[in-house]
Amino acid sequence: MTDPLGVAASVVGITTAAIGSVKFLYTTISDINDVPIALGNIRSDLQAVEPILQKLLIELKSENSQVLLIDEIKGAIKNCNSACSMFKERLDHWMRHAIKHKAFWAEWADPVRVGIFEQGTINVFKGRLNDCKSTLMVALNTSFVFSLLVALGRLTVTCRGFMIKEVKESMLKGNELYLDEEKARANRESAAIESSLKQLSVSIRDEVNEESKRGLEQLLKEIQEQKASNEVFRKACEKALVKTKNIYHGIEQEIKNTKAESNSKAVAGLINISGEIQNIKQKISDTSAQGGSFAGAGIIQDLDLSIPSSRNK
């Protein structure tokens, strides 16, 4: 079984790097003289994501770290690093252009005069940062709820006049509603991204100016990266919802005809469950094994099927 502390420690390095990338980009933009509003507004997005990264870092370093959705957290942080790196390259390009053309930033003072490629790059970067922030918030909020459920499980039946069961149900219901809203937002963003990709593909096909075509192709690549960030966000919402609903609503399973022959092994429902589940309903039938094999049926926690079947009888 994977060591949770070891898994958490593996994310600390990339989280620290992401915090550094966010801070460096914020400072770089702040150091631009007469920074245009279109760029200046990005600083608020960077400021919004940094404290969440810091909070994640604290949780990961905690001795009793209970952070969930580690795979999605890794994906979100890697996307954040990649987004900052790509945007820094574009920013360097614009800054070199501004040195040659003194009126470059002045033109950006009018939002209408910000080029379609530049504005597209800015919008994509803001979207990727937001997906990173949202993914981490889903993971941290759900982890907090689950750790609190464990703590409440150690208390007596009542807590300040409230039944513990009612407190737990209220927490789970609130988290489920929050996750439903986040998943719906992720789906809306996904649909908008797909629409943009289709429109850009048509524009690239029809564009005759080589310079404009290169700009469109660069923007297409950036939006594809945004699509990957959005997919991580959507998966985080879906996984967190499944975990929350399994505890709040319980699990219902109907399993038939689980069979094993010769020296085989067979198992059925749930097997290695983790976390607290309020209600498990299982309807399992026709589970069988022959010879020196092992069968099994419902729930079955922490069973190592690599052990020879003669020891599992």
C-alpha positions as CSV (number, residue, x, y, z in Angstrom):
1,M,0.0,0.0,0.0
2,T,1.3,3.5,-0.9
3,D,2.5,5.6,2.0
4,P,0.3,8.7,2.2
5,L,3.1,10.7,3.7
6,G,5.4,9.7,0.9
7,V,2.9,10.6,-1.7
8,A,2.3,14.0,-0.1
9,A,6.0,14.6,0.1
10,S,6.3,14.0,-3.6
11,V,4.1,16.9,-4.3
12,V,5.9,19.4,-2.0
13,G,8.7,20.1,-4.5
14,I,6.4,20.9,-7.5
15,T,4.2,23.0,-5.2
16,T,7.2,25.0,-4.0
17,A,8.3,25.5,-7.6
18,A,4.8,26.7,-8.6
19,I,4.7,29.3,-5.8
20,G,8.1,30.6,-7.0
21,S,6.8,30.8,-10.6
22,V,3.7,32.7,-9.5
23,K,5.7,35.2,-7.4
24,F,8.3,35.7,-10.2
25,L,5.6,36.4,-12.8
26,Y,3.8,38.8,-10.5
27,T,7.0,40.8,-9.8
28,T,7.9,40.8,-13.5
29,I,4.5,42.4,-14.5
30,S,4.7,44.8,-11.6
31,D,8.1,46.0,-12.7
32,I,6.8,47.1,-16.1
33,N,6.6,50.9,-16.3
34,D,3.0,52.1,-17.0
35,V,1.8,48.5,-17.2
36,P,-1.4,48.4,-19.3
37,I,-4.6,47.4,-17.6
38,A,-4.9,44.2,-19.7
39,L,-1.6,43.0,-18.1
40,G,-2.1,44.6,-14.7
41,N,-5.3,42.7,-14.1
42,I,-3.4,39.4,-14.3
43,R,-1.7,40.3,-11.0
44,S,-5.0,39.8,-9.2
45,D,-5.3,36.3,-10.7
46,L,-1.8,35.5,-9.5
47,Q,-2.5,36.9,-6.1
48,A,-5.6,34.7,-5.9
49,V,-3.8,31.5,-6.6
50,E,-0.7,32.0,-4.4
51,P,-2.4,31.7,-1.0
52,I,-4.1,28.5,-2.1
53,L,-0.8,27.0,-3.1
54,Q,0.7,28.1,0.2
55,K,-2.2,26.5,2.1
56,L,-1.7,23.3,0.1
57,L,2.0,23.3,1.0
58,I,1.2,23.6,4.7
59,E,-1.3,20.7,4.4
60,L,1.2,18.5,2.5
61,K,3.9,19.2,5.1
62,S,1.6,18.4,8.0
63,E,2.5,15.3,10.1
64,N,-1.1,14.1,9.7
65,S,-1.6,15.1,6.1
66,Q,-5.0,13.8,4.8
67,V,-5.0,15.5,1.4
68,L,-7.2,13.7,-1.1
69,L,-7.1,13.7,-5.0
70,I,-3.3,13.8,-5.1
71,D,-3.2,12.9,-8.8
72,E,-5.4,15.8,-9.7
73,I,-3.4,18.1,-7.4
74,K,-0.2,17.1,-9.2
75,G,-1.9,17.7,-12.6
76,A,-3.2,21.2,-11.5
77,I,0.2,22.3,-10.1
78,K,2.1,21.1,-13.2
79,N,-0.4,23.0,-15.4
80,C,0.1,26.1,-13.2
81,N,3.9,25.9,-13.7
82,S,3.5,25.3,-17.4
83,A,1.0,28.2,-17.7
84,C,3.4,30.6,-16.0
85,S,6.3,29.4,-18.1
86,M,4.4,29.8,-21.4
87,F,3.0,33.2,-20.4
88,K,6.5,34.4,-19.3
89,E,7.8,33.6,-22.8
90,R,5.0,35.6,-24.4
91,L,5.6,38.5,-21.9
92,D,9.3,38.5,-22.8
93,H,8.4,38.7,-26.5
94,W,6.0,41.7,-25.8
95,M,8.6,43.4,-23.7
96,R,11.3,43.1,-26.5
97,H,8.7,44.5,-28.9
98,A,8.0,47.4,-26.5
99,I,11.7,48.3,-26.5
100,K,11.7,48.6,-30.3
101,H,8.3,50.3,-30.5
102,K,7.9,52.9,-27.8
103,A,4.2,53.2,-28.3
104,F,3.6,49.5,-27.9
105,W,2.3,49.6,-24.2
106,A,0.6,52.9,-24.9
107,E,-1.5,51.3,-27.5
108,W,-2.6,48.7,-25.0
109,A,-4.1,51.4,-22.9
110,D,-7.1,51.2,-25.1
111,P,-8.5,47.7,-24.7
112,V,-9.9,47.8,-28.2
113,R,-6.4,48.1,-29.6
114,V,-5.1,45.0,-27.8
115,G,-4.5,42.5,-30.5
116,I,-6.6,39.4,-30.8
117,F,-3.6,37.1,-30.3
118,E,-2.4,39.0,-27.2
119,Q,-5.9,39.1,-25.7
120,G,-6.4,35.5,-26.5
121,T,-3.1,34.6,-24.7
122,I,-4.1,36.6,-21.7
123,N,-7.6,35.0,-21.5
124,V,-6.2,31.5,-21.8
125,F,-3.6,32.2,-19.1
126,K,-6.3,33.5,-16.7
127,G,-8.4,30.5,-17.5
128,R,-5.6,28.0,-16.7
129,L,-4.8,29.8,-13.4
130,N,-8.4,29.7,-12.5
131,D,-8.6,26.0,-13.2
132,C,-5.6,25.4,-11.1
133,K,-7.1,27.4,-8.2
134,S,-10.4,25.6,-8.5
135,T,-8.9,22.2,-8.6
136,L,-6.9,22.8,-5.5
137,M,-9.9,24.3,-3.7
138,V,-12.0,21.2,-4.5
139,A,-9.3,18.9,-3.2
140,L,-8.6,21.0,0.0
141,N,-12.3,21.6,0.8
142,T,-13.1,17.9,0.4
143,S,-10.1,16.8,2.4
144,F,-11.1,19.2,5.2
145,V,-14.6,17.8,5.3
146,F,-13.4,14.2,5.4
147,S,-10.8,14.9,8.1
148,L,-13.5,16.6,10.1
149,L,-15.8,13.6,9.7
150,V,-13.1,11.4,11.2
151,A,-12.7,13.8,14.1
152,L,-16.4,13.9,14.7
153,G,-16.5,10.1,14.7
154,R,-14.3,10.2,17.9
155,L,-16.8,12.4,19.8
156,T,-19.8,11.4,21.8
157,V,-23.3,11.2,20.4
158,T,-24.0,14.9,20.8
159,C,-22.0,18.0,20.3
160,R,-23.4,21.3,21.7
161,G,-26.9,20.0,21.4
162,F,-26.6,18.7,17.9
163,M,-26.6,15.1,17.0
164,I,-23.3,14.1,15.5
165,K,-25.0,12.3,12.6
166,E,-26.9,15.5,11.7
167,V,-23.7,17.5,11.8
168,K,-22.0,15.0,9.5
169,E,-25.0,15.0,7.1
170,S,-25.1,18.8,6.9
171,M,-21.4,18.9,6.1
172,L,-21.7,16.3,3.4
173,K,-24.7,17.9,1.8
174,G,-23.0,21.3,1.7
175,N,-19.9,19.7,0.1
176,E,-22.1,17.9,-2.5
177,L,-23.9,21.1,-3.5
178,Y,-20.6,22.9,-3.8
179,L,-19.1,20.2,-5.9
180,D,-22.2,20.0,-8.1
181,E,-21.8,23.7,-8.9
182,E,-18.1,23.4,-9.6
183,K,-18.7,20.5,-11.9
184,A,-21.3,22.4,-13.8
185,R,-19.0,25.3,-14.2
186,A,-16.2,23.0,-15.4
187,N,-18.5,21.6,-18.0
188,R,-19.6,25.0,-19.2
189,E,-15.9,26.0,-19.5
190,S,-15.2,22.7,-21.4
191,A,-18.0,23.5,-23.9
192,A,-16.6,27.0,-24.5
193,I,-13.1,25.7,-25.0
194,E,-14.3,23.1,-27.5
195,S,-16.1,25.8,-29.4
196,S,-13.0,28.0,-29.5
197,L,-10.9,25.2,-30.8
198,K,-13.3,24.5,-33.6
199,Q,-13.5,28.1,-34.6
200,L,-9.7,28.5,-34.5
201,S,-9.2,25.4,-36.6
202,V,-11.5,26.9,-39.3
203,S,-9.7,30.2,-39.1
204,I,-6.3,28.6,-39.5
205,R,-7.5,26.6,-42.5
206,D,-8.8,29.7,-44.2
207,E,-6.0,32.2,-43.2
208,V,-3.7,33.2,-46.1
209,N,-1.4,35.5,-44.3
210,E,1.5,33.5,-42.9
211,E,2.2,35.7,-39.9
212,S,-1.5,35.6,-38.9
213,K,-1.6,31.9,-39.4
214,R,1.4,31.5,-37.0
215,G,-0.4,33.6,-34.5
216,L,-3.5,31.5,-34.7
217,E,-1.6,28.3,-34.4
218,Q,0.2,29.6,-31.3
219,L,-3.2,30.5,-29.8
220,L,-4.6,27.1,-30.7
221,K,-1.7,25.4,-28.9
222,E,-2.4,27.6,-25.8
223,I,-6.1,26.7,-25.8
224,Q,-5.3,23.0,-26.1
225,E,-3.2,23.5,-22.9
226,Q,-6.2,25.2,-21.3
227,K,-8.4,22.2,-22.3
228,A,-6.0,19.9,-20.4
229,S,-6.2,22.1,-17.3
230,N,-10.0,22.1,-17.5
231,E,-10.0,18.3,-17.8
232,V,-8.0,18.0,-14.5
233,F,-10.5,20.3,-12.8
234,R,-13.5,18.3,-14.1
235,K,-11.9,15.0,-12.9
236,A,-11.3,16.5,-9.5
237,C,-14.9,17.5,-9.2
238,E,-16.1,14.1,-10.4
239,K,-13.9,12.1,-8.0
240,A,-14.7,14.4,-5.0
241,L,-18.4,14.0,-5.8
242,V,-18.2,10.2,-5.9
243,K,-16.3,10.1,-2.6
244,T,-18.8,12.5,-1.0
245,K,-21.9,10.8,-2.3
246,N,-20.6,7.4,-1.3
247,I,-20.5,8.6,2.3
248,Y,-23.7,10.7,2.3
249,H,-26.0,8.5,0.2
250,G,-24.3,5.2,0.6
251,I,-23.5,2.6,-2.0
252,E,-25.8,0.2,-3.7
253,Q,-24.4,-2.8,-5.6
254,E,-26.0,-5.8,-7.3
255,I,-23.4,-8.4,-8.3
256,K,-24.2,-11.8,-9.9
257,N,-22.2,-14.8,-11.1
258,T,-18.7,-14.2,-9.7
259,K,-17.0,-17.5,-10.3
260,A,-13.5,-18.9,-10.2
261,E,-12.3,-22.4,-11.3
262,S,-9.1,-24.5,-11.0
263,N,-6.6,-22.6,-8.8
264,S,-8.4,-19.3,-9.3
265,K,-9.6,-16.6,-6.8
266,A,-12.8,-14.6,-6.9
267,V,-14.0,-11.5,-5.1
268,A,-17.2,-9.4,-5.3
269,G,-18.4,-6.1,-3.8
270,L,-16.2,-3.1,-2.6
271,I,-13.2,-5.2,-1.6
272,N,-10.9,-2.5,-0.2
273,I,-13.1,0.4,1.0
274,S,-11.6,3.6,2.4
275,G,-13.2,6.3,4.4
276,E,-16.5,6.3,6.2
277,I,-19.6,5.1,4.3
278,Q,-22.9,5.7,5.9
279,N,-25.0,3.1,4.1
280,I,-23.9,0.1,2.0
281,K,-26.5,-2.0,0.3
282,Q,-25.3,-5.1,-1.5
283,K,-27.2,-7.8,-3.3
284,I,-24.7,-10.5,-4.2
285,S,-25.5,-13.9,-5.6
286,D,-23.8,-16.9,-7.2
287,T,-20.3,-16.3,-5.9
288,S,-18.4,-19.5,-6.1
289,A,-15.0,-21.2,-6.4
290,Q,-13.7,-24.7,-7.1
291,G,-10.6,-26.7,-6.3
292,G,-8.2,-25.0,-4.0
293,S,-9.5,-21.5,-4.8
294,F,-10.8,-18.6,-2.8
295,A,-14.2,-17.0,-3.4
296,G,-15.5,-14.0,-1.4
297,A,-18.6,-11.8,-1.4
298,G,-19.3,-8.4,0.2
299,I,-17.1,-5.6,1.5
300,I,-13.8,-7.6,2.2
301,Q,-11.3,-5.1,3.4
302,D,-7.5,-5.4,3.3
303,L,-7.4,-8.8,1.8
304,D,-4.2,-9.7,-0.1
305,L,-5.1,-12.0,-2.9
306,S,-1.4,-12.6,-3.7
307,I,-1.4,-15.0,-0.7
308,P,-1.6,-18.6,-1.8
309,S,-5.2,-19.8,-2.0
310,S,-4.6,-22.5,0.5
311,R,-4.0,-19.9,3.2
312,N,-7.1,-17.9,2.2
313,K,-9.6,-20.8,2.6
